[in-house]
């Protein structure tokens, strides 16, 4: 009997020792990755942060997802939203597996899930999950309100989109968030464009394009200048600006990119 107990204790010792060693190694890998990350050596940081996240280091997910969303993982400056969302879902799974009590994972899931749902094209889930969160006390942020509005546009519900864009405008003014304010006006201008109300679209998109540098606004502004025959040559240049824009980060409205590209291809060789 004593011999059996001794053997079992030995197995348990080596198992625990192995787990501790594995955890220590993963933490060292994470620390090395963060040194590179904090020194803006993002491509160098990527493999260590990936390895640490796969090994279960909770703190690794936040910077890793940012690398993909911001386009820093390969120095392209173009967000890889599908990859960022994949790691967000993994973070959510780990959060649940760990008993939903890890603050780092909670912040990561709260910050990334809804925007990346939108940026990867799941518009109904964006609306459902974000609005449910707002009702349960999640802080309202203007850029997410704009993504809800854009989701409604993509789902063919302009009335709902207008409601959320206006909510975004009100909160943007309250928070002095000019980027979100211009984005909301760009969305309202897109609704007018879809109604062929080019005069109103021109009015709503002008400041968002010229001051806010919002690519959607640049597109609407350009198309409206062309359609109203109000300096269509300048309008063409604005459409080109929108078509050449590289999307990165969480605050983008990228869901009209295909439409912008198609329109640009239809006019790029046309002289006005």
PDB file of C-alpha atoms in Angstrom:
ATOM      1  CA  UNK A   1       0.000   0.000   0.000  1.00  0.00           C
ATOM      2  CA  UNK A   2       2.794   2.406   0.950  1.00  0.00           C
ATOM      3  CA  UNK A   3       4.529   1.640  -2.324  1.00  0.00           C
ATOM      4  CA  UNK A   4       1.376   2.570  -4.293  1.00  0.00           C
ATOM      5  CA  UNK A   5       1.016   5.820  -2.351  1.00  0.00           C
ATOM      6  CA  UNK A   6       4.667   6.633  -2.987  1.00  0.00           C
ATOM      7  CA  UNK A   7       4.289   6.056  -6.735  1.00  0.00           C
ATOM      8  CA  UNK A   8       1.121   8.169  -6.898  1.00  0.00           C
ATOM      9  CA  UNK A   9       2.804  10.978  -4.993  1.00  0.00           C
ATOM     10  CA  UNK A  10       5.709  10.826  -7.405  1.00  0.00           C
ATOM     11  CA  UNK A  11       3.399  11.050 -10.416  1.00  0.00           C
ATOM     12  CA  UNK A  12       1.537  13.957  -8.816  1.00  0.00           C
ATOM     13  CA  UNK A  13       4.825  15.767  -8.071  1.00  0.00           C
ATOM     14  CA  UNK A  14       6.050  15.508 -11.644  1.00  0.00           C
ATOM     15  CA  UNK A  15       2.647  16.556 -12.999  1.00  0.00           C
ATOM     16  CA  UNK A  16       2.457  19.647 -10.780  1.00  0.00           C
ATOM     17  CA  UNK A  17       6.084  20.479 -11.472  1.00  0.00           C
ATOM     18  CA  UNK A  18       5.426  20.208 -15.213  1.00  0.00           C
ATOM     19  CA  UNK A  19       2.379  22.487 -15.012  1.00  0.00           C
ATOM     20  CA  UNK A  20       4.333  25.085 -13.018  1.00  0.00           C
ATOM     21  CA  UNK A  21       7.230  24.942 -15.466  1.00  0.00           C
ATOM     22  CA  UNK A  22       4.866  25.293 -18.425  1.00  0.00           C
ATOM     23  CA  UNK A  23       3.129  28.266 -16.790  1.00  0.00           C
ATOM     24  CA  UNK A  24       6.457  29.921 -15.988  1.00  0.00           C
ATOM     25  CA  UNK A  25       7.643  29.422 -19.568  1.00  0.00           C
ATOM     26  CA  UNK A  26       4.438  30.905 -20.974  1.00  0.00           C
ATOM     27  CA  UNK A  27       4.771  33.932 -18.686  1.00  0.00           C
ATOM     28  CA  UNK A  28       8.361  34.474 -19.833  1.00  0.00           C
ATOM     29  CA  UNK A  29       7.214  34.272 -23.440  1.00  0.00           C
ATOM     30  CA  UNK A  30       4.496  36.833 -22.722  1.00  0.00           C
ATOM     31  CA  UNK A  31       6.946  39.164 -20.980  1.00  0.00           C
ATOM     32  CA  UNK A  32       9.333  38.948 -23.928  1.00  0.00           C
ATOM     33  CA  UNK A  33       6.505  39.691 -26.330  1.00  0.00           C
ATOM     34  CA  UNK A  34       5.410  42.692 -24.297  1.00  0.00           C
ATOM     35  CA  UNK A  35       8.908  44.135 -24.280  1.00  0.00           C
ATOM     36  CA  UNK A  36       8.840  44.078 -28.074  1.00  0.00           C
ATOM     37  CA  UNK A  37       5.245  45.374 -28.134  1.00  0.00           C
ATOM     38  CA  UNK A  38       5.984  48.293 -25.819  1.00  0.00           C
ATOM     39  CA  UNK A  39       8.990  49.198 -27.972  1.00  0.00           C
ATOM     40  CA  UNK A  40       6.705  49.207 -31.036  1.00  0.00           C
ATOM     41  CA  UNK A  41       8.414  46.151 -32.517  1.00  0.00           C
ATOM     42  CA  UNK A  42       5.043  44.701 -33.341  1.00  0.00           C
ATOM     43  CA  UNK A  43       6.017  42.064 -35.901  1.00  0.00           C
ATOM     44  CA  UNK A  44       8.611  40.752 -33.449  1.00  0.00           C
ATOM     45  CA  UNK A  45       6.044  40.715 -30.636  1.00  0.00           C
ATOM     46  CA  UNK A  46       3.427  38.752 -32.576  1.00  0.00           C
ATOM     47  CA  UNK A  47       4.744  35.143 -32.287  1.00  0.00           C
ATOM     48  CA  UNK A  48       5.439  35.458 -28.557  1.00  0.00           C
ATOM     49  CA  UNK A  49       2.014  36.935 -27.822  1.00  0.00           C
ATOM     50  CA  UNK A  50       0.325  34.253 -29.923  1.00  0.00           C
ATOM     51  CA  UNK A  51       2.252  31.523 -28.103  1.00  0.00           C
ATOM     52  CA  UNK A  52       1.443  33.030 -24.711  1.00  0.00           C
ATOM     53  CA  UNK A  53      -2.260  33.326 -25.548  1.00  0.00           C
ATOM     54  CA  UNK A  54      -2.367  29.722 -26.733  1.00  0.00           C
ATOM     55  CA  UNK A  55      -0.672  28.697 -23.483  1.00  0.00           C
ATOM     56  CA  UNK A  56      -3.451  30.426 -21.547  1.00  0.00           C
ATOM     57  CA  UNK A  57      -1.870  33.695 -20.418  1.00  0.00           C
ATOM     58  CA  UNK A  58      -4.952  35.955 -20.090  1.00  0.00           C
ATOM     59  CA  UNK A  59      -3.047  39.226 -20.486  1.00  0.00           C
ATOM     60  CA  UNK A  60      -1.734  38.177 -23.905  1.00  0.00           C
ATOM     61  CA  UNK A  61      -5.080  38.447 -25.690  1.00  0.00           C
ATOM     62  CA  UNK A  62      -5.555  42.218 -25.448  1.00  0.00           C
ATOM     63  CA  UNK A  63      -2.320  43.312 -27.189  1.00  0.00           C
ATOM     64  CA  UNK A  64      -2.531  40.389 -29.619  1.00  0.00           C
ATOM     65  CA  UNK A  65      -6.010  41.352 -30.807  1.00  0.00           C
ATOM     66  CA  UNK A  66      -4.896  44.966 -31.151  1.00  0.00           C
ATOM     67  CA  UNK A  67      -1.991  43.884 -33.373  1.00  0.00           C
ATOM     68  CA  UNK A  68      -4.396  42.251 -35.801  1.00  0.00           C
ATOM     69  CA  UNK A  69      -7.111  44.925 -35.629  1.00  0.00           C
ATOM     70  CA  UNK A  70      -4.666  47.796 -36.117  1.00  0.00           C
ATOM     71  CA  UNK A  71      -2.729  46.119 -38.921  1.00  0.00           C
ATOM     72  CA  UNK A  72       0.534  46.194 -36.940  1.00  0.00           C
ATOM     73  CA  UNK A  73       1.005  42.416 -36.983  1.00  0.00           C
ATOM     74  CA  UNK A  74       2.622  42.621 -40.433  1.00  0.00           C
ATOM     75  CA  UNK A  75       3.382  46.364 -40.647  1.00  0.00           C
ATOM     76  CA  UNK A  76       0.764  46.755 -43.388  1.00  0.00           C
ATOM     77  CA  UNK A  77      -1.453  49.139 -41.451  1.00  0.00           C
ATOM     78  CA  UNK A  78      -4.464  47.204 -42.759  1.00  0.00           C
ATOM     79  CA  UNK A  79      -6.608  45.574 -40.086  1.00  0.00           C
ATOM     80  CA  UNK A  80      -7.044  41.810 -40.228  1.00  0.00           C
ATOM     81  CA  UNK A  81     -10.446  41.821 -38.584  1.00  0.00           C
ATOM     82  CA  UNK A  82     -11.210  38.142 -39.097  1.00  0.00           C
ATOM     83  CA  UNK A  83      -8.041  37.106 -37.276  1.00  0.00           C
ATOM     84  CA  UNK A  84      -8.665  39.655 -34.527  1.00  0.00           C
ATOM     85  CA  UNK A  85     -12.182  38.320 -34.074  1.00  0.00           C
ATOM     86  CA  UNK A  86     -10.947  34.734 -33.938  1.00  0.00           C
ATOM     87  CA  UNK A  87      -8.700  35.574 -30.981  1.00  0.00           C
ATOM     88  CA  UNK A  88     -11.518  37.538 -29.336  1.00  0.00           C
ATOM     89  CA  UNK A  89     -13.747  34.461 -29.446  1.00  0.00           C
ATOM     90  CA  UNK A  90     -10.889  32.425 -27.942  1.00  0.00           C
ATOM     91  CA  UNK A  91     -10.571  35.008 -25.158  1.00  0.00           C
ATOM     92  CA  UNK A  92     -14.297  34.755 -24.462  1.00  0.00           C
ATOM     93  CA  UNK A  93     -14.061  30.970 -24.307  1.00  0.00           C
ATOM     94  CA  UNK A  94     -11.175  31.158 -21.850  1.00  0.00           C
ATOM     95  CA  UNK A  95     -13.086  33.703 -19.784  1.00  0.00           C
ATOM     96  CA  UNK A  96     -15.973  31.231 -19.477  1.00  0.00           C
ATOM     97  CA  UNK A  97     -13.656  28.270 -18.843  1.00  0.00           C
ATOM     98  CA  UNK A  98     -11.878  30.156 -16.044  1.00  0.00           C
ATOM     99  CA  UNK A  99     -15.127  30.870 -14.240  1.00  0.00           C
ATOM    100  CA  UNK A 100     -15.809  34.361 -15.579  1.00  0.00           C
ATOM    101  CA  UNK A 101     -13.677  36.044 -12.912  1.00  0.00           C
ATOM    102  CA  UNK A 102     -10.609  37.250 -14.813  1.00  0.00           C
ATOM    103  CA  UNK A 103     -10.651  41.032 -15.130  1.00  0.00           C
ATOM    104  CA  UNK A 104      -8.149  41.155 -18.025  1.00  0.00           C
ATOM    105  CA  UNK A 105     -10.258  38.818 -20.120  1.00  0.00           C
ATOM    106  CA  UNK A 106     -13.467  40.636 -19.147  1.00  0.00           C
ATOM    107  CA  UNK A 107     -12.059  43.945 -20.411  1.00  0.00           C
ATOM    108  CA  UNK A 108     -10.786  42.287 -23.584  1.00  0.00           C
ATOM    109  CA  UNK A 109     -14.148  40.691 -24.379  1.00  0.00           C
ATOM    110  CA  UNK A 110     -16.078  43.854 -23.540  1.00  0.00           C
ATOM    111  CA  UNK A 111     -13.921  46.067 -25.728  1.00  0.00           C
ATOM    112  CA  UNK A 112     -13.445  43.887 -28.793  1.00  0.00           C
ATOM    113  CA  UNK A 113     -16.440  41.634 -29.357  1.00  0.00           C
ATOM    114  CA  UNK A 114     -19.093  44.056 -30.650  1.00  0.00           C
ATOM    115  CA  UNK A 115     -16.829  46.182 -32.898  1.00  0.00           C
ATOM    116  CA  UNK A 116     -15.228  43.095 -34.420  1.00  0.00           C
ATOM    117  CA  UNK A 117     -18.638  41.505 -34.969  1.00  0.00           C
ATOM    118  CA  UNK A 118     -19.449  44.561 -37.047  1.00  0.00           C
ATOM    119  CA  UNK A 119     -16.092  44.746 -38.819  1.00  0.00           C
ATOM    120  CA  UNK A 120     -16.351  41.096 -39.867  1.00  0.00           C
ATOM    121  CA  UNK A 121     -19.859  41.595 -41.245  1.00  0.00           C
ATOM    122  CA  UNK A 122     -22.187  40.028 -38.664  1.00  0.00           C
ATOM    123  CA  UNK A 123     -24.548  42.994 -38.516  1.00  0.00           C
ATOM    124  CA  UNK A 124     -27.502  41.378 -36.744  1.00  0.00           C
ATOM    125  CA  UNK A 125     -25.258  40.005 -33.999  1.00  0.00           C
ATOM    126  CA  UNK A 126     -23.699  43.456 -33.615  1.00  0.00           C
ATOM    127  CA  UNK A 127     -27.131  44.974 -33.052  1.00  0.00           C
ATOM    128  CA  UNK A 128     -28.414  42.215 -30.778  1.00  0.00           C
ATOM    129  CA  UNK A 129     -25.327  41.894 -28.580  1.00  0.00           C
ATOM    130  CA  UNK A 130     -24.523  45.611 -28.308  1.00  0.00           C
ATOM    131  CA  UNK A 131     -28.070  46.716 -27.514  1.00  0.00           C
ATOM    132  CA  UNK A 132     -28.413  43.914 -24.971  1.00  0.00           C
ATOM    133  CA  UNK A 133     -25.196  45.131 -23.373  1.00  0.00           C
ATOM    134  CA  UNK A 134     -26.454  48.715 -23.218  1.00  0.00           C
ATOM    135  CA  UNK A 135     -29.638  47.542 -21.500  1.00  0.00           C
ATOM    136  CA  UNK A 136     -27.637  45.618 -18.915  1.00  0.00           C
ATOM    137  CA  UNK A 137     -25.421  48.588 -18.083  1.00  0.00           C
ATOM    138  CA  UNK A 138     -22.511  48.445 -20.529  1.00  0.00           C
ATOM    139  CA  UNK A 139     -21.278  52.030 -21.022  1.00  0.00           C
ATOM    140  CA  UNK A 140     -22.535  53.609 -24.237  1.00  0.00           C
ATOM    141  CA  UNK A 141     -19.818  54.760 -26.600  1.00  0.00           C
ATOM    142  CA  UNK A 142     -20.461  56.823 -29.754  1.00  0.00           C
ATOM    143  CA  UNK A 143     -18.413  54.711 -32.160  1.00  0.00           C
ATOM    144  CA  UNK A 144     -20.394  51.580 -31.274  1.00  0.00           C
ATOM    145  CA  UNK A 145     -23.659  53.473 -31.733  1.00  0.00           C
ATOM    146  CA  UNK A 146     -22.426  54.385 -35.209  1.00  0.00           C
ATOM    147  CA  UNK A 147     -21.621  50.751 -35.941  1.00  0.00           C
ATOM    148  CA  UNK A 148     -25.159  49.819 -34.865  1.00  0.00           C
ATOM    149  CA  UNK A 149     -26.517  52.524 -37.202  1.00  0.00           C
ATOM    150  CA  UNK A 150     -24.366  51.230 -40.059  1.00  0.00           C
ATOM    151  CA  UNK A 151     -25.563  47.686 -39.340  1.00  0.00           C
ATOM    152  CA  UNK A 152     -29.158  48.824 -39.719  1.00  0.00           C
ATOM    153  CA  UNK A 153     -28.300  50.461 -43.061  1.00  0.00           C
ATOM    154  CA  UNK A 154     -26.782  47.194 -44.272  1.00  0.00           C
ATOM    155  CA  UNK A 155     -29.906  45.323 -43.144  1.00  0.00           C
ATOM    156  CA  UNK A 156     -32.155  47.730 -45.061  1.00  0.00           C
ATOM    157  CA  UNK A 157     -33.623  49.487 -42.026  1.00  0.00           C
ATOM    158  CA  UNK A 158     -32.859  53.209 -42.513  1.00  0.00           C
ATOM    159  CA  UNK A 159     -35.342  54.429 -39.885  1.00  0.00           C
ATOM    160  CA  UNK A 160     -33.530  52.451 -37.173  1.00  0.00           C
ATOM    161  CA  UNK A 161     -30.232  53.626 -38.589  1.00  0.00           C
ATOM    162  CA  UNK A 162     -31.277  57.282 -38.336  1.00  0.00           C
ATOM    163  CA  UNK A 163     -32.370  56.746 -34.730  1.00  0.00           C
ATOM    164  CA  UNK A 164     -28.991  55.316 -33.724  1.00  0.00           C
ATOM    165  CA  UNK A 165     -26.986  57.824 -35.760  1.00  0.00           C
ATOM    166  CA  UNK A 166     -28.802  60.635 -33.963  1.00  0.00           C
ATOM    167  CA  UNK A 167     -28.101  58.979 -30.623  1.00  0.00           C
ATOM    168  CA  UNK A 168     -24.469  58.815 -31.665  1.00  0.00           C
ATOM    169  CA  UNK A 169     -24.472  62.497 -32.564  1.00  0.00           C
ATOM    170  CA  UNK A 170     -25.944  63.491 -29.193  1.00  0.00           C
ATOM    171  CA  UNK A 171     -23.421  61.418 -27.231  1.00  0.00           C
ATOM    172  CA  UNK A 172     -20.522  62.560 -29.459  1.00  0.00           C
ATOM    173  CA  UNK A 173     -21.344  66.193 -28.692  1.00  0.00           C
ATOM    174  CA  UNK A 174     -21.594  65.397 -24.989  1.00  0.00           C
ATOM    175  CA  UNK A 175     -18.172  63.726 -25.031  1.00  0.00           C
ATOM    176  CA  UNK A 176     -16.578  66.168 -27.513  1.00  0.00           C
ATOM    177  CA  UNK A 177     -15.873  63.208 -29.802  1.00  0.00           C
ATOM    178  CA  UNK A 178     -15.531  64.892 -33.202  1.00  0.00           C
ATOM    179  CA  UNK A 179     -14.492  61.711 -35.021  1.00  0.00           C
ATOM    180  CA  UNK A 180     -17.682  59.910 -34.003  1.00  0.00           C
ATOM    181  CA  UNK A 181     -19.723  63.037 -34.732  1.00  0.00           C
ATOM    182  CA  UNK A 182     -18.397  63.179 -38.295  1.00  0.00           C
ATOM    183  CA  UNK A 183     -18.934  59.434 -38.674  1.00  0.00           C
ATOM    184  CA  UNK A 184     -22.583  59.708 -37.634  1.00  0.00           C
ATOM    185  CA  UNK A 185     -23.135  62.510 -40.147  1.00  0.00           C
ATOM    186  CA  UNK A 186     -21.453  60.383 -42.810  1.00  0.00           C
ATOM    187  CA  UNK A 187     -23.975  57.623 -42.087  1.00  0.00           C
ATOM    188  CA  UNK A 188     -26.886  60.047 -42.350  1.00  0.00           C
ATOM    189  CA  UNK A 189     -25.462  61.295 -45.641  1.00  0.00           C
ATOM    190  CA  UNK A 190     -25.298  57.719 -46.913  1.00  0.00           C
ATOM    191  CA  UNK A 191     -28.992  57.263 -46.156  1.00  0.00           C
ATOM    192  CA  UNK A 192     -29.744  60.410 -48.178  1.00  0.00           C
ATOM    193  CA  UNK A 193     -27.531  59.141 -50.999  1.00  0.00           C
ATOM    194  CA  UNK A 194     -29.437  55.860 -51.079  1.00  0.00           C
ATOM    195  CA  UNK A 195     -32.645  57.896 -51.453  1.00  0.00           C
ATOM    196  CA  UNK A 196     -31.077  59.807 -54.366  1.00  0.00           C
ATOM    197  CA  UNK A 197     -31.352  63.004 -52.338  1.00  0.00           C
ATOM    198  CA  UNK A 198     -27.976  64.240 -53.541  1.00  0.00           C
ATOM    199  CA  UNK A 199     -28.403  67.828 -52.297  1.00  0.00           C
ATOM    200  CA  UNK A 200     -28.980  66.693 -48.723  1.00  0.00           C
ATOM    201  CA  UNK A 201     -26.256  64.049 -49.024  1.00  0.00           C
ATOM    202  CA  UNK A 202     -23.856  66.767 -50.179  1.00  0.00           C
ATOM    203  CA  UNK A 203     -24.743  68.962 -47.215  1.00  0.00           C
ATOM    204  CA  UNK A 204     -24.440  66.195 -44.616  1.00  0.00           C
ATOM    205  CA  UNK A 205     -21.191  64.736 -45.963  1.00  0.00           C
ATOM    206  CA  UNK A 206     -19.178  67.911 -46.597  1.00  0.00           C
ATOM    207  CA  UNK A 207     -17.717  68.538 -43.137  1.00  0.00           C
ATOM    208  CA  UNK A 208     -17.369  64.803 -42.428  1.00  0.00           C
ATOM    209  CA  UNK A 209     -15.281  64.477 -45.601  1.00  0.00           C
ATOM    210  CA  UNK A 210     -13.257  67.687 -45.537  1.00  0.00           C
ATOM    211  CA  UNK A 211     -12.724  67.991 -41.778  1.00  0.00           C
ATOM    212  CA  UNK A 212     -13.351  64.517 -40.374  1.00  0.00           C
ATOM    213  CA  UNK A 213     -11.589  62.634 -43.191  1.00  0.00           C
ATOM    214  CA  UNK A 214     -14.203  59.887 -42.952  1.00  0.00           C
ATOM    215  CA  UNK A 215     -13.884  57.620 -46.027  1.00  0.00           C
ATOM    216  CA  UNK A 216     -17.629  56.988 -46.263  1.00  0.00           C
ATOM    217  CA  UNK A 217     -18.215  60.742 -46.231  1.00  0.00           C
ATOM    218  CA  UNK A 218     -15.579  61.227 -48.927  1.00  0.00           C
ATOM    219  CA  UNK A 219     -17.440  58.713 -51.080  1.00  0.00           C
ATOM    220  CA  UNK A 220     -20.862  60.291 -50.511  1.00  0.00           C
ATOM    221  CA  UNK A 221     -19.475  63.783 -51.017  1.00  0.00           C
ATOM    222  CA  UNK A 222     -17.780  62.753 -54.249  1.00  0.00           C
ATOM    223  CA  UNK A 223     -20.813  60.954 -55.655  1.00  0.00           C
ATOM    224  CA  UNK A 224     -23.060  63.886 -54.725  1.00  0.00           C
ATOM    225  CA  UNK A 225     -20.757  66.371 -56.475  1.00  0.00           C
ATOM    226  CA  UNK A 226     -20.921  64.183 -59.574  1.00  0.00           C
ATOM    227  CA  UNK A 227     -24.679  63.600 -59.459  1.00  0.00           C
ATOM    228  CA  UNK A 228     -25.486  67.295 -58.937  1.00  0.00           C
ATOM    229  CA  UNK A 229     -22.997  68.243 -61.668  1.00  0.00           C
ATOM    230  CA  UNK A 230     -21.336  70.474 -59.094  1.00  0.00           C
ATOM    231  CA  UNK A 231     -17.644  70.075 -59.929  1.00  0.00           C
ATOM    232  CA  UNK A 232     -17.827  66.394 -60.889  1.00  0.00           C
ATOM    233  CA  UNK A 233     -14.068  66.434 -61.557  1.00  0.00           C
ATOM    234  CA  UNK A 234     -13.520  67.222 -57.868  1.00  0.00           C
ATOM    235  CA  UNK A 235     -16.128  64.614 -56.978  1.00  0.00           C
ATOM    236  CA  UNK A 236     -14.121  61.974 -58.800  1.00  0.00           C
ATOM    237  CA  UNK A 237     -11.069  62.790 -56.677  1.00  0.00           C
ATOM    238  CA  UNK A 238     -13.076  62.404 -53.473  1.00  0.00           C
ATOM    239  CA  UNK A 239     -14.328  58.996 -54.578  1.00  0.00           C
ATOM    240  CA  UNK A 240     -10.733  58.008 -55.304  1.00  0.00           C
ATOM    241  CA  UNK A 241      -9.720  59.042 -51.789  1.00  0.00           C
ATOM    242  CA  UNK A 242     -12.435  56.794 -50.353  1.00  0.00           C
ATOM    243  CA  UNK A 243     -11.490  53.881 -52.617  1.00  0.00           C
ATOM    244  CA  UNK A 244      -7.815  54.036 -51.633  1.00  0.00           C
ATOM    245  CA  UNK A 245      -8.439  54.160 -47.899  1.00  0.00           C
ATOM    246  CA  UNK A 246      -6.926  51.381 -45.754  1.00  0.00           C
ATOM    247  CA  UNK A 247      -9.151  50.341 -42.843  1.00  0.00           C
ATOM    248  CA  UNK A 248      -7.583  49.619 -39.452  1.00  0.00           C
ATOM    249  CA  UNK A 249      -8.538  49.895 -35.794  1.00  0.00           C
ATOM    250  CA  UNK A 250     -11.840  49.288 -34.044  1.00  0.00           C
ATOM    251  CA  UNK A 251     -13.628  52.538 -34.868  1.00  0.00           C
ATOM    252  CA  UNK A 252     -14.025  52.066 -38.611  1.00  0.00           C
ATOM    253  CA  UNK A 253     -17.130  51.867 -40.773  1.00  0.00           C
ATOM    254  CA  UNK A 254     -15.914  49.405 -43.409  1.00  0.00           C
ATOM    255  CA  UNK A 255     -19.202  47.861 -44.531  1.00  0.00           C
ATOM    256  CA  UNK A 256     -19.568  50.017 -47.660  1.00  0.00           C
ATOM    257  CA  UNK A 257     -16.094  49.278 -49.001  1.00  0.00           C
ATOM    258  CA  UNK A 258     -17.303  46.999 -51.818  1.00  0.00           C
ATOM    259  CA  UNK A 259     -19.825  49.591 -52.994  1.00  0.00           C
ATOM    260  CA  UNK A 260     -17.157  52.290 -52.965  1.00  0.00           C
ATOM    261  CA  UNK A 261     -14.763  50.132 -54.946  1.00  0.00           C
ATOM    262  CA  UNK A 262     -17.405  49.274 -57.557  1.00  0.00           C
ATOM    263  CA  UNK A 263     -18.349  52.895 -58.061  1.00  0.00           C
ATOM    264  CA  UNK A 264     -14.721  53.962 -58.335  1.00  0.00           C
ATOM    265  CA  UNK A 265     -14.062  51.323 -60.988  1.00  0.00           C
ATOM    266  CA  UNK A 266     -17.074  52.572 -62.924  1.00  0.00           C
ATOM    267  CA  UNK A 267     -15.768  56.167 -63.108  1.00  0.00           C
ATOM    268  CA  UNK A 268     -11.990  55.934 -62.830  1.00  0.00           C
ATOM    269  CA  UNK A 269     -11.463  56.141 -66.593  1.00  0.00           C
ATOM    270  CA  UNK A 270     -14.239  58.664 -67.141  1.00  0.00           C
ATOM    271  CA  UNK A 271     -13.422  62.304 -67.841  1.00  0.00           C
ATOM    272  CA  UNK A 272     -15.755  64.887 -66.351  1.00  0.00           C
TER     273      UNK A 272
END
